Amino acid sequence: DGGITQSPKYLFRKEGQNVTLSCEQNLNHDAMYWYRQDPGQGLRLIYYSQIVNDFQKGDIAEGYSVSREKKESFPLTVTSAQKNPTAFYLCASSTSGSVEQYFGPGTRLTVT
Amino acid sequence: ILNVEQSPQSLHVQEGDSTNFTCSFPSSNFYALHWYRWETAKSPEALFVMTLNGDEKKKGRISATLNTKEGYSYLYIKGSQPEDSATYLCASGKGSQGNLIFGKGTKLSVKP
């Protein structure tokens, strides 16, 4: 089945530790995105990548880093510099030239 | 309007009722308007992507309209069913790169 996978579903970390969230897609999509959801707020764009080895900051990139070494993979690292890392993180992808995005199931990160 | 706004925030209806939600978005530099359905424990699922003023789209009992000049879109559900219970997200596209600005969503609960 084609789709987007995010792992793990739940992730717990201690404050001060970096943590990497996985996002993999087998849809052959060129573009990939990372969003964050907080209670009572809409999804906010963290980073996006239109092609391999290229990515751009979204609206709330501070404290996060990404890489795009493979077309299928777009991991997100939440660094210790992110002041409020506890949130629900969604990954999405789309074909080049299409605005429709397909979402993964998300990872809920809790940092204590 | 600087952000994407959705109303109401939540809605409780009886099975068989018809209902509608509103999405307001910046009308300047409009590119595309997206509607997603997000069921609990699942990935957001694209319902419609609309780009033209006056556009109307339909999928089964769900339909949507778009007014780009005044910056609003309506989502209609005819004869609501319990399986329609979900959060409905609206997002405005920022350009051809697919960056989306999301509203906070409307949470629909349909009682049998």
PDB file of C-alpha atoms in Angstrom:
ATOM      1  CA  ASP A   1       0.000   0.000   0.000  1.00  0.00           C
ATOM      2  CA  GLY A   2       1.269   3.479  -0.835  1.00  0.00           C
ATOM      3  CA  GLY A   3       1.298   6.020   1.907  1.00  0.00           C
ATOM      4  CA  ILE A   4       3.140   8.031   4.483  1.00  0.00           C
ATOM      5  CA  THR A   5       4.438   6.491   7.664  1.00  0.00           C
ATOM      6  CA  GLN A   6       5.533   8.266  10.787  1.00  0.00           C
ATOM      7  CA  SER A   7       7.181   6.559  13.662  1.00  0.00           C
ATOM      8  CA  PRO A   8       6.849   6.231  16.498  1.00  0.00           C
ATOM      9  CA  LYS A   9       3.243   7.151  17.265  1.00  0.00           C
ATOM     10  CA  TYR A  10       4.183   8.353  20.745  1.00  0.00           C
ATOM     11  CA  LEU A  11       7.577   9.636  21.810  1.00  0.00           C
ATOM     12  CA  PHE A  12       8.788  10.707  25.219  1.00  0.00           C
ATOM     13  CA  ARG A  13      11.988  12.610  25.903  1.00  0.00           C
ATOM     14  CA  LYS A  14      13.668  14.443  28.700  1.00  0.00           C
ATOM     15  CA  GLU A  15      14.195  18.149  28.402  1.00  0.00           C
ATOM     16  CA  GLY A  16      17.557  19.010  26.870  1.00  0.00           C
ATOM     17  CA  GLN A  17      17.701  16.005  24.568  1.00  0.00           C
ATOM     18  CA  ASN A  18      17.476  16.181  20.818  1.00  0.00           C
ATOM     19  CA  VAL A  19      14.946  13.830  19.245  1.00  0.00           C
ATOM     20  CA  THR A  20      14.379  12.836  15.628  1.00  0.00           C
ATOM     21  CA  LEU A  21      10.942  12.097  14.195  1.00  0.00           C
ATOM     22  CA  SER A  22      10.736   9.814  11.199  1.00  0.00           C
ATOM     23  CA  CYS A  23       8.690  10.409   8.050  1.00  0.00           C
ATOM     24  CA  GLU A  24       8.774   8.022   5.098  1.00  0.00           C
ATOM     25  CA  GLN A  25       6.650   8.006   1.943  1.00  0.00           C
ATOM     26  CA  ASN A  26       6.425   5.545  -0.936  1.00  0.00           C
ATOM     27  CA  LEU A  27       4.173   7.709  -3.076  1.00  0.00           C
ATOM     28  CA  ASN A  28       7.069   8.964  -5.210  1.00  0.00           C
ATOM     29  CA  HIS A  29       6.196  12.495  -4.140  1.00  0.00           C
ATOM     30  CA  ASP A  30       8.758  15.225  -4.647  1.00  0.00           C
ATOM     31  CA  ALA A  31       7.636  17.589  -1.899  1.00  0.00           C
ATOM     32  CA  MET A  32       7.464  16.870   1.810  1.00  0.00           C
ATOM     33  CA  TYR A  33       6.313  18.984   4.756  1.00  0.00           C
ATOM     34  CA  TRP A  34       6.399  19.031   8.530  1.00  0.00           C
ATOM     35  CA  TYR A  35       3.595  20.593  10.575  1.00  0.00           C
ATOM     36  CA  ARG A  36       3.047  21.031  14.251  1.00  0.00           C
ATOM     37  CA  GLN A  37      -0.303  21.081  16.044  1.00  0.00           C
ATOM     38  CA  ASP A  38      -0.887  22.546  19.485  1.00  0.00           C
ATOM     39  CA  PRO A  39      -4.192  22.479  21.373  1.00  0.00           C
ATOM     40  CA  GLY A  40      -6.596  25.092  20.069  1.00  0.00           C
ATOM     41  CA  GLN A  41      -4.383  26.027  17.145  1.00  0.00           C
ATOM     42  CA  GLY A  42      -4.250  25.233  13.465  1.00  0.00           C
ATOM     43  CA  LEU A  43      -1.451  23.239  11.891  1.00  0.00           C
ATOM     44  CA  ARG A  44       1.687  25.341  11.518  1.00  0.00           C
ATOM     45  CA  LEU A  45       4.410  24.712   8.958  1.00  0.00           C
ATOM     46  CA  ILE A  46       7.868  23.951  10.356  1.00  0.00           C
ATOM     47  CA  TYR A  47       9.933  23.007   7.285  1.00  0.00           C
ATOM     48  CA  TYR A  48       9.280  21.887   3.746  1.00  0.00           C
ATOM     49  CA  SER A  49      11.296  20.370   0.951  1.00  0.00           C
ATOM     50  CA  GLN A  50      10.492  20.520  -2.754  1.00  0.00           C
ATOM     51  CA  ILE A  51      13.333  18.272  -3.930  1.00  0.00           C
ATOM     52  CA  VAL A  52      16.083  16.087  -2.546  1.00  0.00           C
ATOM     53  CA  ASN A  53      18.930  17.929  -0.826  1.00  0.00           C
ATOM     54  CA  ASP A  54      16.911  21.132  -0.601  1.00  0.00           C
ATOM     55  CA  PHE A  55      14.584  22.446   2.090  1.00  0.00           C
ATOM     56  CA  GLN A  56      13.181  25.748   3.332  1.00  0.00           C
ATOM     57  CA  LYS A  57      12.058  27.106   6.667  1.00  0.00           C
ATOM     58  CA  GLY A  58       8.371  27.380   7.329  1.00  0.00           C
ATOM     59  CA  ASP A  59       6.631  29.692   9.756  1.00  0.00           C
ATOM     60  CA  ILE A  60       8.040  28.182  12.964  1.00  0.00           C
ATOM     61  CA  ALA A  61      11.437  26.657  12.093  1.00  0.00           C
ATOM     62  CA  GLU A  62      13.347  27.855  15.155  1.00  0.00           C
ATOM     63  CA  GLY A  63      14.580  24.945  17.261  1.00  0.00           C
ATOM     64  CA  TYR A  64      14.096  22.396  14.484  1.00  0.00           C
ATOM     65  CA  SER A  65      16.289  20.919  11.776  1.00  0.00           C
ATOM     66  CA  VAL A  66      15.615  18.642   8.821  1.00  0.00           C
ATOM     67  CA  SER A  67      17.433  16.734   6.110  1.00  0.00           C
ATOM     68  CA  ARG A  68      16.362  15.418   2.723  1.00  0.00           C
ATOM     69  CA  GLU A  69      18.992  12.980   1.583  1.00  0.00           C
ATOM     70  CA  LYS A  70      16.471  10.645  -0.039  1.00  0.00           C
ATOM     71  CA  LYS A  71      13.256  11.356  -1.864  1.00  0.00           C
ATOM     72  CA  GLU A  72      11.353   8.989   0.405  1.00  0.00           C
ATOM     73  CA  SER A  73      12.542  10.345   3.728  1.00  0.00           C
ATOM     74  CA  PHE A  74      12.268  13.703   5.517  1.00  0.00           C
ATOM     75  CA  PRO A  75      13.287  13.336   9.179  1.00  0.00           C
ATOM     76  CA  LEU A  76      12.678  16.170  11.627  1.00  0.00           C
ATOM     77  CA  THR A  77      14.993  16.786  14.569  1.00  0.00           C
ATOM     78  CA  VAL A  78      13.582  18.638  17.520  1.00  0.00           C
ATOM     79  CA  THR A  79      16.579  20.207  19.197  1.00  0.00           C
ATOM     80  CA  SER A  80      17.031  21.300  22.775  1.00  0.00           C
ATOM     81  CA  ALA A  81      16.726  24.877  21.518  1.00  0.00           C
ATOM     82  CA  GLN A  82      13.012  24.371  20.838  1.00  0.00           C
ATOM     83  CA  LYS A  83      11.370  26.004  23.852  1.00  0.00           C
ATOM     84  CA  ASN A  84       8.040  24.196  23.706  1.00  0.00           C
ATOM     85  CA  PRO A  85       8.625  20.883  21.930  1.00  0.00           C
ATOM     86  CA  THR A  86       5.650  19.003  23.343  1.00  0.00           C
ATOM     87  CA  ALA A  87       3.160  18.837  20.470  1.00  0.00           C
ATOM     88  CA  PHE A  88       1.619  16.655  17.787  1.00  0.00           C
ATOM     89  CA  TYR A  89       3.749  16.509  14.629  1.00  0.00           C
ATOM     90  CA  LEU A  90       2.349  15.746  11.192  1.00  0.00           C
ATOM     91  CA  CYS A  91       4.296  14.972   8.048  1.00  0.00           C
ATOM     92  CA  ALA A  92       2.828  15.442   4.569  1.00  0.00           C
ATOM     93  CA  SER A  93       3.861  15.033   0.957  1.00  0.00           C
ATOM     94  CA  SER A  94       2.692  16.111  -2.466  1.00  0.00           C
ATOM     95  CA  THR A  95       3.614  15.661  -6.110  1.00  0.00           C
ATOM     96  CA  SER A  96       5.521  18.377  -7.877  1.00  0.00           C
ATOM     97  CA  GLY A  97       3.122  20.999  -9.178  1.00  0.00           C
ATOM     98  CA  SER A  98       0.205  19.735  -7.097  1.00  0.00           C
ATOM     99  CA  VAL A  99      -1.157  21.618  -4.127  1.00  0.00           C
ATOM    100  CA  GLU A 100      -2.946  18.609  -2.624  1.00  0.00           C
ATOM    101  CA  GLN A 101      -1.058  17.180   0.340  1.00  0.00           C
ATOM    102  CA  TYR A 102      -1.246  13.696   1.783  1.00  0.00           C
ATOM    103  CA  PHE A 103      -0.697  13.348   5.497  1.00  0.00           C
ATOM    104  CA  GLY A 104       0.857  10.733   7.728  1.00  0.00           C
ATOM    105  CA  PRO A 105      -0.727   9.577  11.002  1.00  0.00           C
ATOM    106  CA  GLY A 106       1.420  11.859  13.154  1.00  0.00           C
ATOM    107  CA  THR A 107       3.747  11.546  16.139  1.00  0.00           C
ATOM    108  CA  ARG A 108       2.851  12.870  19.557  1.00  0.00           C
ATOM    109  CA  LEU A 109       6.002  14.104  21.287  1.00  0.00           C
ATOM    110  CA  THR A 110       6.063  14.723  25.010  1.00  0.00           C
ATOM    111  CA  VAL A 111       9.083  16.363  26.573  1.00  0.00           C
ATOM    112  CA  THR A 112       9.318  16.525  30.360  1.00  0.00           C
TER     113      THR A 112
ATOM    114  CA  ILE B   1      -8.234  38.956   7.317  1.00  0.00           C
ATOM    115  CA  LEU B   2      -4.634  37.920   7.931  1.00  0.00           C
ATOM    116  CA  ASN B   3      -5.230  34.333   8.985  1.00  0.00           C
ATOM    117  CA  VAL B   4      -7.504  31.491   8.044  1.00  0.00           C
ATOM    118  CA  GLU B   5     -10.490  31.462  10.372  1.00  0.00           C
ATOM    119  CA  GLN B   6     -13.098  28.758  10.757  1.00  0.00           C
ATOM    120  CA  SER B   7     -16.468  28.828  12.432  1.00  0.00           C
ATOM    121  CA  PRO B   8     -18.009  27.414  14.401  1.00  0.00           C
ATOM    122  CA  GLN B   9     -15.262  25.880  16.530  1.00  0.00           C
ATOM    123  CA  SER B  10     -17.478  22.884  17.286  1.00  0.00           C
ATOM    124  CA  LEU B  11     -20.874  21.642  16.259  1.00  0.00           C
ATOM    125  CA  HIS B  12     -23.194  18.973  17.616  1.00  0.00           C
ATOM    126  CA  VAL B  13     -25.979  17.746  15.362  1.00  0.00           C
ATOM    127  CA  GLN B  14     -28.403  14.865  15.185  1.00  0.00           C
ATOM    128  CA  GLU B  15     -28.175  12.171  12.558  1.00  0.00           C
ATOM    129  CA  GLY B  16     -29.998  13.339   9.453  1.00  0.00           C
ATOM    130  CA  ASP B  17     -29.449  17.049  10.069  1.00  0.00           C
ATOM    131  CA  SER B  18     -27.771  19.093   7.369  1.00  0.00           C
ATOM    132  CA  THR B  19     -25.042  21.439   8.449  1.00  0.00           C
ATOM    133  CA  ASN B  20     -22.473  23.875   7.141  1.00  0.00           C
ATOM    134  CA  PHE B  21     -19.208  25.446   8.227  1.00  0.00           C
ATOM    135  CA  THR B  22     -17.438  28.629   7.226  1.00  0.00           C
ATOM    136  CA  CYS B  23     -13.824  29.289   6.319  1.00  0.00           C
ATOM    137  CA  SER B  24     -12.531  32.844   5.908  1.00  0.00           C
ATOM    138  CA  PHE B  25      -9.156  33.467   4.331  1.00  0.00           C
ATOM    139  CA  PRO B  26      -7.039  36.336   2.987  1.00  0.00           C
ATOM    140  CA  SER B  27      -8.458  37.222  -0.419  1.00  0.00           C
ATOM    141  CA  SER B  28      -5.280  38.937  -1.604  1.00  0.00           C
ATOM    142  CA  ASN B  29      -2.728  36.745  -3.369  1.00  0.00           C
ATOM    143  CA  PHE B  30      -5.125  33.807  -3.239  1.00  0.00           C
ATOM    144  CA  TYR B  31      -3.843  30.566  -4.734  1.00  0.00           C
ATOM    145  CA  ALA B  32      -5.941  27.639  -3.548  1.00  0.00           C
ATOM    146  CA  LEU B  33      -8.371  26.658  -0.814  1.00  0.00           C
ATOM    147  CA  HIS B  34      -8.265  23.201   0.743  1.00  0.00           C
ATOM    148  CA  TRP B  35     -10.746  21.291   2.883  1.00  0.00           C
ATOM    149  CA  TYR B  36      -9.586  18.280   4.890  1.00  0.00           C
ATOM    150  CA  ARG B  37     -11.449  15.828   7.114  1.00  0.00           C
ATOM    151  CA  TRP B  38      -9.543  14.616  10.140  1.00  0.00           C
ATOM    152  CA  GLU B  39     -11.021  11.707  12.013  1.00  0.00           C
ATOM    153  CA  THR B  40      -9.720  10.800  15.441  1.00  0.00           C
ATOM    154  CA  ALA B  41      -6.640   8.545  15.314  1.00  0.00           C
ATOM    155  CA  LYS B  42      -6.396   8.854  11.542  1.00  0.00           C
ATOM    156  CA  SER B  43      -4.524  11.047   9.067  1.00  0.00           C
ATOM    157  CA  PRO B  44      -6.135  14.191   7.673  1.00  0.00           C
ATOM    158  CA  GLU B  45      -7.834  13.306   4.405  1.00  0.00           C
ATOM    159  CA  ALA B  46      -8.202  15.755   1.542  1.00  0.00           C
ATOM    160  CA  LEU B  47     -11.804  16.529   0.625  1.00  0.00           C
ATOM    161  CA  PHE B  48     -11.528  19.358  -1.879  1.00  0.00           C
ATOM    162  CA  VAL B  49      -9.008  21.688  -3.438  1.00  0.00           C
ATOM    163  CA  MET B  50     -10.557  24.724  -5.067  1.00  0.00           C
ATOM    164  CA  THR B  51      -8.886  27.473  -7.028  1.00  0.00           C
ATOM    165  CA  LEU B  52     -11.493  29.381  -9.040  1.00  0.00           C
ATOM    166  CA  ASN B  53     -13.914  31.997  -7.771  1.00  0.00           C
ATOM    167  CA  GLY B  54     -17.408  30.545  -7.770  1.00  0.00           C
ATOM    168  CA  ASP B  55     -16.077  27.003  -7.775  1.00  0.00           C
ATOM    169  CA  GLU B  56     -18.393  24.370  -6.342  1.00  0.00           C
ATOM    170  CA  LYS B  57     -17.306  20.821  -5.608  1.00  0.00           C
ATOM    171  CA  LYS B  58     -19.215  17.801  -4.383  1.00  0.00           C
ATOM    172  CA  LYS B  59     -18.301  14.415  -2.987  1.00  0.00           C
ATOM    173  CA  GLY B  60     -21.297  12.353  -1.977  1.00  0.00           C
ATOM    174  CA  ARG B  61     -23.225  14.259   0.678  1.00  0.00           C
ATOM    175  CA  ILE B  62     -20.457  16.820   1.144  1.00  0.00           C
ATOM    176  CA  SER B  63     -20.088  19.913  -1.005  1.00  0.00           C
ATOM    177  CA  ALA B  64     -18.099  23.135  -0.889  1.00  0.00           C
ATOM    178  CA  THR B  65     -18.256  26.574  -2.444  1.00  0.00           C
ATOM    179  CA  LEU B  66     -15.607  29.216  -2.912  1.00  0.00           C
ATOM    180  CA  ASN B  67     -15.688  33.018  -3.077  1.00  0.00           C
ATOM    181  CA  THR B  68     -12.167  34.301  -3.638  1.00  0.00           C
ATOM    182  CA  LYS B  69     -13.173  37.951  -3.974  1.00  0.00           C
ATOM    183  CA  GLU B  70     -14.600  38.158  -0.474  1.00  0.00           C
ATOM    184  CA  GLY B  71     -12.385  35.431   0.954  1.00  0.00           C
ATOM    185  CA  TYR B  72     -14.707  32.716   2.186  1.00  0.00           C
ATOM    186  CA  SER B  73     -15.645  29.116   1.565  1.00  0.00           C
ATOM    187  CA  TYR B  74     -18.554  27.059   2.850  1.00  0.00           C
ATOM    188  CA  LEU B  75     -18.576  23.329   3.471  1.00  0.00           C
ATOM    189  CA  TYR B  76     -21.985  21.665   3.486  1.00  0.00           C
ATOM    190  CA  ILE B  77     -22.928  18.226   4.755  1.00  0.00           C
ATOM    191  CA  LYS B  78     -26.364  16.987   3.778  1.00  0.00           C
ATOM    192  CA  GLY B  79     -28.062  14.448   6.019  1.00  0.00           C
ATOM    193  CA  SER B  80     -25.228  14.081   8.545  1.00  0.00           C
ATOM    194  CA  GLN B  81     -24.287  10.569   9.614  1.00  0.00           C
ATOM    195  CA  PRO B  82     -22.315   9.468  12.691  1.00  0.00           C
ATOM    196  CA  GLU B  83     -19.383   8.586  10.427  1.00  0.00           C
ATOM    197  CA  ASP B  84     -19.180  12.259   9.442  1.00  0.00           C
ATOM    198  CA  SER B  85     -17.976  13.029  12.957  1.00  0.00           C
ATOM    199  CA  ALA B  86     -14.525  14.530  12.545  1.00  0.00           C
ATOM    200  CA  THR B  87     -12.628  17.780  12.582  1.00  0.00           C
ATOM    201  CA  TYR B  88     -12.897  19.644   9.295  1.00  0.00           C
ATOM    202  CA  LEU B  89      -9.848  21.707   8.428  1.00  0.00           C
ATOM    203  CA  CYS B  90      -9.648  24.554   5.989  1.00  0.00           C
ATOM    204  CA  ALA B  91      -6.327  25.732   4.564  1.00  0.00           C
ATOM    205  CA  SER B  92      -5.343  28.490   2.198  1.00  0.00           C
ATOM    206  CA  GLY B  93      -2.479  27.866  -0.183  1.00  0.00           C
ATOM    207  CA  LYS B  94       0.312  30.423  -0.166  1.00  0.00           C
ATOM    208  CA  GLY B  95       1.550  29.627  -3.629  1.00  0.00           C
ATOM    209  CA  SER B  96       2.566  26.950  -6.065  1.00  0.00           C
ATOM    210  CA  GLN B  97       5.028  25.470  -3.568  1.00  0.00           C
ATOM    211  CA  GLY B  98       2.109  24.119  -1.612  1.00  0.00           C
ATOM    212  CA  ASN B  99       2.647  25.964   1.657  1.00  0.00           C
ATOM    213  CA  LEU B 100      -0.633  26.000   3.515  1.00  0.00           C
ATOM    214  CA  ILE B 101      -2.060  28.201   6.235  1.00  0.00           C
ATOM    215  CA  PHE B 102      -4.515  26.198   8.280  1.00  0.00           C
ATOM    216  CA  GLY B 103      -7.508  27.269  10.292  1.00  0.00           C
ATOM    217  CA  LYS B 104      -8.145  25.806  13.724  1.00  0.00           C
ATOM    218  CA  GLY B 105     -10.815  23.484  12.394  1.00  0.00           C
ATOM    219  CA  THR B 106     -14.466  22.801  13.087  1.00  0.00           C
ATOM    220  CA  LYS B 107     -15.150  19.727  15.185  1.00  0.00           C
ATOM    221  CA  LEU B 108     -18.373  18.026  14.134  1.00  0.00           C
ATOM    222  CA  SER B 109     -20.136  15.476  16.312  1.00  0.00           C
ATOM    223  CA  VAL B 110     -23.120  13.647  14.850  1.00  0.00           C
ATOM    224  CA  LYS B 111     -25.327  11.834  17.349  1.00  0.00           C
ATOM    225  CA  PRO B 112     -27.229   8.747  16.188  1.00  0.00           C
TER     226      PRO B 112
END
